[in-house]
Amino acid sequence: LNTWQIEETTFDPKSLHVGETIYTIGNGYFGTRGSFEEGYPGSTEATLLWGVFDSVEISKEELANVPDWLTVRLTVNGEHVRLDRGTILEFRRTLDVQRALLQREVLWRGENGLTLRLRSERFASLVNEHCGALRYSLTVEQDLPEAVEIEFWATFNQAVGNNNLLHWEMVDQGKEEASFWLHSQTRHSFVQLVQSMRLNTTTEGFEQEVLDLAGGIRLYGRLQVGETLTVDKLVSMYTSLDDGEPQANALKDLGLERSYYTLLGQHEQAWQAFWQQADILLEGDDKSQQAIRYNLYQLRCNASAHNSRASIAAKGLTGFGYDGHVFYDTEIFMFPFFLYIQPLIARNLLLYRYRLLDGARKNAQLSGHKGAQYPWESASDGQETTPTIVPQQNDGKPGLVLNGLLEVHISADIAFAVWNYWQVTGDDAFMRDSGAEMLLSTALYWSSRATYNSEQKRYEIQDVIGPDEWHIHVNNSVYTNAMARWNLQTALSILDWLQNDAPARREELVARLDLNESTLQHWQEISSHMLILQDQKTSLFEQFEGFFKLEPFDQGPYAGRYSSYQALLGVDPLQTHQIVKQADVLLLLTLLKEQFDLETKSANWQYYYPITDHDYGSSLSSALHAILACELSLCDVAYDLFSEGVLVDLENRDADSARGIHLGSCGAAWQAVVFGFAGLRFTPSGYTTHPCWPKDWKRLAFNVQHKGQNVHVDLRREDT
Amino acid sequence: LNTWQIEETTFDPKSLHVGETIYTIGNGYFGTRGSFEEGYPGSTEATLLWGVFDSVEISKEELANVPDWLTVRLTVNGEHVRLDRGTILEFRRTLDVQRALLQREVLWRGENGLTLRLRSERFASLVNEHCGALRYSLTVEQDLPEAVEIEFWATFNQAVGNNNLLHWEMVDQGKEEASFWLHSQTRHSFVQLVQSMRLNTTTEGFEQEVLDLAGGIRLYGRLQVGETLTVDKLVSMYTSLDDGEPQANALKDLGLERSYYTLLGQHEQAWQAFWQQADILLEGDDKSQQAIRYNLYQLRCNASAHNSRASIAAKGLTGFGYDGHVFYDTEIFMFPFFLYIQPLIARNLLLYRYRLLDGARKNAQLSGHKGAQYPWESASDGQETTPTIVPQQNDGKPGLVLNGLLEVHISADIAFAVWNYWQVTGDDAFMRDSGAEMLLSTALYWSSRATYNSEQKRYEIQDVIGPDEWHIHVNNSVYTNAMARWNLQTALSILDWLQNDAPARREELVARLDLNESTLQHWQEISSHMLILQDQKTSLFEQFEGFFKLEPFDQGPYAGRYSSYQALLGVDPLQTHQIVKQADVLLLLTLLKEQFDLETKSANWQYYYPITDHDYGSSLSSALHAILACELSLCDVAYDLFSEGVLVDLENRDADSARGIHLGSCGAAWQAVVFGFAGLRFTPSGYTTHPCWPKDWKRLAFNVQHKGQNVHVDLRREDT
């Protein structure tokens, strides 16, 4: 097994869409699904650019699939070359994650009997994030008396949508020297996009013509048997969200000195640098080695190193799932990878949230609260974009979605990422200029959201949805209350830090956010008296008020199911039973790990682990659960959980990979290895590891960045 | 004023979409909006083919806008010729409704200073419904030292949707001799569509190239100053819903003997024949003369003479409003025009409903009833396609739409059209083979829908929406109950007729629909005791139970408004007030006119006319109200109402013509002239007229068909 490559040697049209997701390439500026250049019936080709949203009715806005830059159409002796016609004699598709290069080789026989070898390779340049490059080649494999006629057409296919939804309108198109350019705009948000292309071929005897009215470049000529035509399609894309004039930028990028090889060489170097920092060496289990590398590849493909307005959607730029919206998946599940591997990207992810503070303030106002309430689903402006009505999973009828109103823990989750960033990087400037304001604004939200129960003399948070989304309108979610308390305490400590390190900034923030002494006392008061439901005898946390009184849920009858309990039973039955969608109390024990002893962790694990829907509840659970399992020395359980997470897309385990990569799971997989199996912890005097070895694992080695230092961890299993 | 032509001499981009609707051409097989061949930013170009539906989430299915056959792109000396660039020096757009030909002439100066005269004309052949033809010509008007280079590109633009919704996927494209063809399929319903095109030019020195991979035909050459390039783009479209193989059909249609002039000549002849039968001569009021001709033109453009599976959607094939769904607009408002002018088309409209009886039976079953319940909104299979949730007009928030469940009067409306068709045509075969089954099946529905109130000893129909859609969940709607009673009585009389004229068919239907003696007695019983709310003293009908007890509605404060009361106030306030959206009780008095005396009509007119939202309630009201106004000799009121209706689109009076033509209003305008102003009534011994002359009208002449005879009515005003 080549642990740097994902490969398939047959093509199954039934898994067309899953394959398109798996073989996605990207660089954070854009992602392009692994559809075929020649097109294929029913394909969901897509190139998504971060930040390029257009409106949709049901959920405000979504990332708008741009005209397809891959499109190539060709005929050989008048016959269309396309994989749904003729016969595929050989097929091989390889994603080399080390070089971030997708290759396909097909031996194809047309209906007229002509046999061709078709090769293509493509990449999304990590050096120039605006550039995509495609090399397409065709060899006549057959013995024929005379040359064959080839016609080749390269275009930007505008007849694409987000599934059915068409977001772009053509503004203009034209040519400049050997380049063709297409200018489009989104239909509602009026983002301007210019895509340009150039074709290069070294094959002799082929003529090229830019047909700007027809919208592309035509290449034609004759090929002798045994000869190969190789065409490079170089593409550049700029939008009005970028600096400068899109058209000038897009044309400049295709200067003649740019060749496919130059671009590829730079690209490979950049990925080499990435892997030097990011790779995890895992000896003894090639399948996991391959899978973790694929997960890290996807994380990198979907994060932008150059754009401090960029975040990562739940499915990144890999598919239409969740409309390109950003959830807590980013801060809680993906963020730690970037924090320890590419802190500049981690910083960008936080700056995205910082820039949207105004939107979060509007959300708080709309719900009658102070401070900043981050949206459960976030897109371009920080306002809530969660759809309010969607077809229900069990019967397809319209159902209300309340997460946008009630799943408020995300504000504390973002605050938590801000704090962690500061702890791990020591980036005081960020904390002073951006982080502190986020911590204080979210604390202000919590202080107005918590209500005082004068009878019980305690603070409560009513009517929320916790991470376990199957229980709606719950009171005093342990996760939510504990994270809110943490948020308030941390905000107070940041004010102390500012007092010493940046008193002017403190004054400015205190004045602007109206944080007078009584406000701060109130924060202290809430922190001290926040209700955290825990049975002192058993150490068990009660997920929310009344959870322990719900009916037990018998999972027995559902063995062998292929979908989540919610999809099977609908919303109501789950609401009244002790069945948990995903890590909730256990997530809290993982995030705030220093606050809880091993006994508490063990007791809660034993209670909550069995009543969680590990198979189909949420892809966020599996790998994350592994961290706690390792801490409790349940190494085989941890391994199974990790496998479930790290293979969720490669093996389409949730049967929904067609909608895009589960990037939260990719991030959780990295955390499982580093914090779970390696047991890495930083202490004031350095770091410690506490390995938990799955059966076959022999060695685990990786790097992390900590306070500007590179830390190389290399663990080898001692024979027992 | 040329009363055969609609013309504008300036182009205002602000009314781009209204213009596209007004200048629609069509032949019932397809309709093509009046967008520009060169494209225009924000345009909603559309070609809709009757019956070609594709699914959408919110309302099941909609007519799917096909790739645009008009598209032409051209450059002159490298500069794109398009009306949103350069300067429009002269502009004239003329729709000649007599020839059904749309012409545009523009004098245009490019940004490079070159002045061109651009002419285009197009039509949708009434002889070969699959053919569209476009003639585009360009003259270099300027004095220049040398010839200019012209490049011309004709294609089918696939990047079009129903607004944002993309319905088609390309299957294949190719060339055959001088023709290019494109094969597409709908993404969900898998309707196959083949569009073919050919370019003809008689201008010398121009080369033509079919570029099948690029998807079109290219023409290029040089033009001397003063010379004209003329290109004919001939197009043919066939789908898998048509007989035969679409691709073979589409290519055969473009045989070389077909020239633009041959096609146009045949087309003009066919329209001449139509006008000989359909024209209304109205002397003394050119504006109304022009407008009524335009209304009749639109009716004809949207009805298919050749397809007995075709009906007419609320907006026909002219725009995206109401998703291409069929309402009672067709049977109550449009149908009489066809019945008296082109009875074969009227028959097709009824056969559409006949073929969908199974769907109507399923609807009845779903709501727990017997017989056939026709859907409020109908598309391909007769099942309910009314959206269940739409954004509310006043605040944009999602609102429930109950019309699909409650607006049940449509089943009686269709039965009414069936009966009328038989009365006017005497087509016994139709009644025997199709009509009777519809009448009996809808009667069966009503008999199971009506409930017996044993206390009051009467039959009631609970929980409906009447034609006045602003009152929801009402009981004993007078319109609904009276039409249901009529439906039951008529069904009984049809059984008697069958007994004599087609006893075998009667037996078959009685057996199949399970109409035993007790069923028929039950029908009789319901008819005799159906509750029809009427105050015996005042003769006033109460629109529904409790209507008279609702609060009066003061329209005073809303003078000068630009939208309906529902759009202004939302659903709830109207529900509790006496304000009526559209003709309801008055519609009943118009449809069953023989059942009511003039006094009753007058009393109800005086009550309901003032409390109806004539300005923005429904475009169905105005012209129809005119009939009753004429009967009551309120000729000036009638004229104002008629004007409102007949000009609703030409003057965009409801501010929503961008969404398509108000075809119900077109049909109502014809009825207003014939049954209102002329006062035509058929009696057993012939016909009578009872003219009501608006101020300027001098003469009114038209034809109608009655029992296979042509009746020519020619009324001249006697000087008073």
PDB file of N, CA and C in Angstrom, chain B residues 22 60 109 133 163 225 229 232 341-342 361 383 388 391 448 454 488 490 494 536 538 632 663 671 680:
ATOM      1  N   ILE B  22     -44.404  41.158 -22.416  1.00  0.00           N
ATOM      2  CA  ILE B  22     -45.301  41.737 -23.428  1.00  0.00           C
ATOM      3  C   ILE B  22     -44.972  41.207 -24.816  1.00  0.00           C
ATOM      4  N   LYS B  60     -43.603  20.752  -6.203  1.00  0.00           N
ATOM      5  CA  LYS B  60     -43.593  19.508  -6.965  1.00  0.00           C
ATOM      6  C   LYS B  60     -42.944  19.621  -8.348  1.00  0.00           C
ATOM      7  N   ARG B 109     -24.475  52.783 -31.928  1.00  0.00           N
ATOM      8  CA  ARG B 109     -23.081  53.198 -32.131  1.00  0.00           C
ATOM      9  C   ARG B 109     -22.208  52.534 -31.077  1.00  0.00           C
ATOM     10  N   ALA B 133     -38.203  30.762 -35.754  1.00  0.00           N
ATOM     11  CA  ALA B 133     -37.362  31.341 -36.799  1.00  0.00           C
ATOM     12  C   ALA B 133     -36.989  32.760 -36.418  1.00  0.00           C
ATOM     13  N   ASN B 163     -35.567  31.497 -13.324  1.00  0.00           N
ATOM     14  CA  ASN B 163     -34.802  32.337 -12.436  1.00  0.00           C
ATOM     15  C   ASN B 163     -33.554  31.562 -12.045  1.00  0.00           C
ATOM     16  N   VAL B 225     -18.994  49.058 -46.232  1.00  0.00           N
ATOM     17  CA  VAL B 225     -19.881  50.092 -45.712  1.00  0.00           C
ATOM     18  C   VAL B 225     -21.141  50.173 -46.566  1.00  0.00           C
ATOM     19  N   LEU B 229     -25.523  42.392 -43.764  1.00  0.00           N
ATOM     20  CA  LEU B 229     -25.452  40.948 -43.544  1.00  0.00           C
ATOM     21  C   LEU B 229     -26.798  40.497 -42.988  1.00  0.00           C
ATOM     22  N   ASP B 232     -30.473  34.060 -41.235  1.00  0.00           N
ATOM     23  CA  ASP B 232     -31.672  33.421 -40.700  1.00  0.00           C
ATOM     24  C   ASP B 232     -31.246  32.273 -39.803  1.00  0.00           C
ATOM     25  N   ILE B 341     -64.720  30.173 -30.304  1.00  0.00           N
ATOM     26  CA  ILE B 341     -63.881  30.573 -31.440  1.00  0.00           C
ATOM     27  C   ILE B 341     -63.171  29.366 -32.054  1.00  0.00           C
ATOM     28  N   GLN B 342     -62.535  28.541 -31.192  1.00  0.00           N
ATOM     29  CA  GLN B 342     -61.833  27.359 -31.694  1.00  0.00           C
ATOM     30  C   GLN B 342     -62.203  26.156 -30.834  1.00  0.00           C
ATOM     31  N   ARG B 361     -58.600  11.439  -8.727  1.00  0.00           N
ATOM     32  CA  ARG B 361     -59.113  10.395  -7.826  1.00  0.00           C
ATOM     33  C   ARG B 361     -58.168  10.180  -6.661  1.00  0.00           C
ATOM     34  N   GLN B 383     -52.092  15.467  -9.886  1.00  0.00           N
ATOM     35  CA  GLN B 383     -52.019  15.525  -8.437  1.00  0.00           C
ATOM     36  C   GLN B 383     -51.733  16.956  -7.987  1.00  0.00           C
ATOM     37  N   THR B 388     -46.893  24.324  -0.501  1.00  0.00           N
ATOM     38  CA  THR B 388     -47.496  24.315   0.833  1.00  0.00           C
ATOM     39  C   THR B 388     -46.943  25.440   1.707  1.00  0.00           C
ATOM     40  N   PRO B 391     -43.020  32.338   0.858  1.00  0.00           N
ATOM     41  CA  PRO B 391     -42.755  33.573   1.609  1.00  0.00           C
ATOM     42  C   PRO B 391     -44.003  34.451   1.567  1.00  0.00           C
ATOM     43  N   SER B 448     -69.531  13.035  -1.270  1.00  0.00           N
ATOM     44  CA  SER B 448     -68.833  12.562  -0.070  1.00  0.00           C
ATOM     45  C   SER B 448     -68.246  13.728   0.716  1.00  0.00           C
ATOM     46  N   SER B 454     -77.920  17.218  10.907  1.00  0.00           N
ATOM     47  CA  SER B 454     -79.220  16.593  11.200  1.00  0.00           C
ATOM     48  C   SER B 454     -80.110  17.531  12.022  1.00  0.00           C
ATOM     49  N   LEU B 488     -73.969  18.247  -8.934  1.00  0.00           N
ATOM     50  CA  LEU B 488     -74.743  17.042  -8.624  1.00  0.00           C
ATOM     51  C   LEU B 488     -75.981  16.945  -9.517  1.00  0.00           C
ATOM     52  N   THR B 490     -76.476  18.328 -12.418  1.00  0.00           N
ATOM     53  CA  THR B 490     -76.091  18.110 -13.810  1.00  0.00           C
ATOM     54  C   THR B 490     -75.668  16.666 -14.033  1.00  0.00           C
ATOM     55  N   ILE B 494     -77.236  14.106 -16.723  1.00  0.00           N
ATOM     56  CA  ILE B 494     -76.403  13.419 -17.711  1.00  0.00           C
ATOM     57  C   ILE B 494     -76.672  11.918 -17.690  1.00  0.00           C
ATOM     58  N   GLN B 536     -83.611  36.192   2.632  1.00  0.00           N
ATOM     59  CA  GLN B 536     -84.779  36.215   1.752  1.00  0.00           C
ATOM     60  C   GLN B 536     -85.333  37.627   1.590  1.00  0.00           C
ATOM     61  N   THR B 538     -83.566  40.608   1.680  1.00  0.00           N
ATOM     62  CA  THR B 538     -82.734  41.499   0.864  1.00  0.00           C
ATOM     63  C   THR B 538     -82.237  40.827  -0.417  1.00  0.00           C
ATOM     64  N   LEU B 632     -76.505  45.060 -15.636  1.00  0.00           N
ATOM     65  CA  LEU B 632     -77.190  46.036 -14.780  1.00  0.00           C
ATOM     66  C   LEU B 632     -77.168  47.423 -15.411  1.00  0.00           C
ATOM     67  N   LEU B 663     -53.329  35.512 -18.343  1.00  0.00           N
ATOM     68  CA  LEU B 663     -54.176  34.941 -19.393  1.00  0.00           C
ATOM     69  C   LEU B 663     -55.632  34.830 -18.986  1.00  0.00           C
ATOM     70  N   GLN B 671     -64.846  37.680 -22.819  1.00  0.00           N
ATOM     71  CA  GLN B 671     -66.195  37.449 -22.289  1.00  0.00           C
ATOM     72  C   GLN B 671     -66.912  38.772 -22.026  1.00  0.00           C
ATOM     73  N   LEU B 680     -74.543  39.083 -25.653  1.00  0.00           N
ATOM     74  CA  LEU B 680     -74.966  37.917 -26.434  1.00  0.00           C
ATOM     75  C   LEU B 680     -75.498  36.798 -25.537  1.00  0.00           C
TER      76      LEU B 680
END
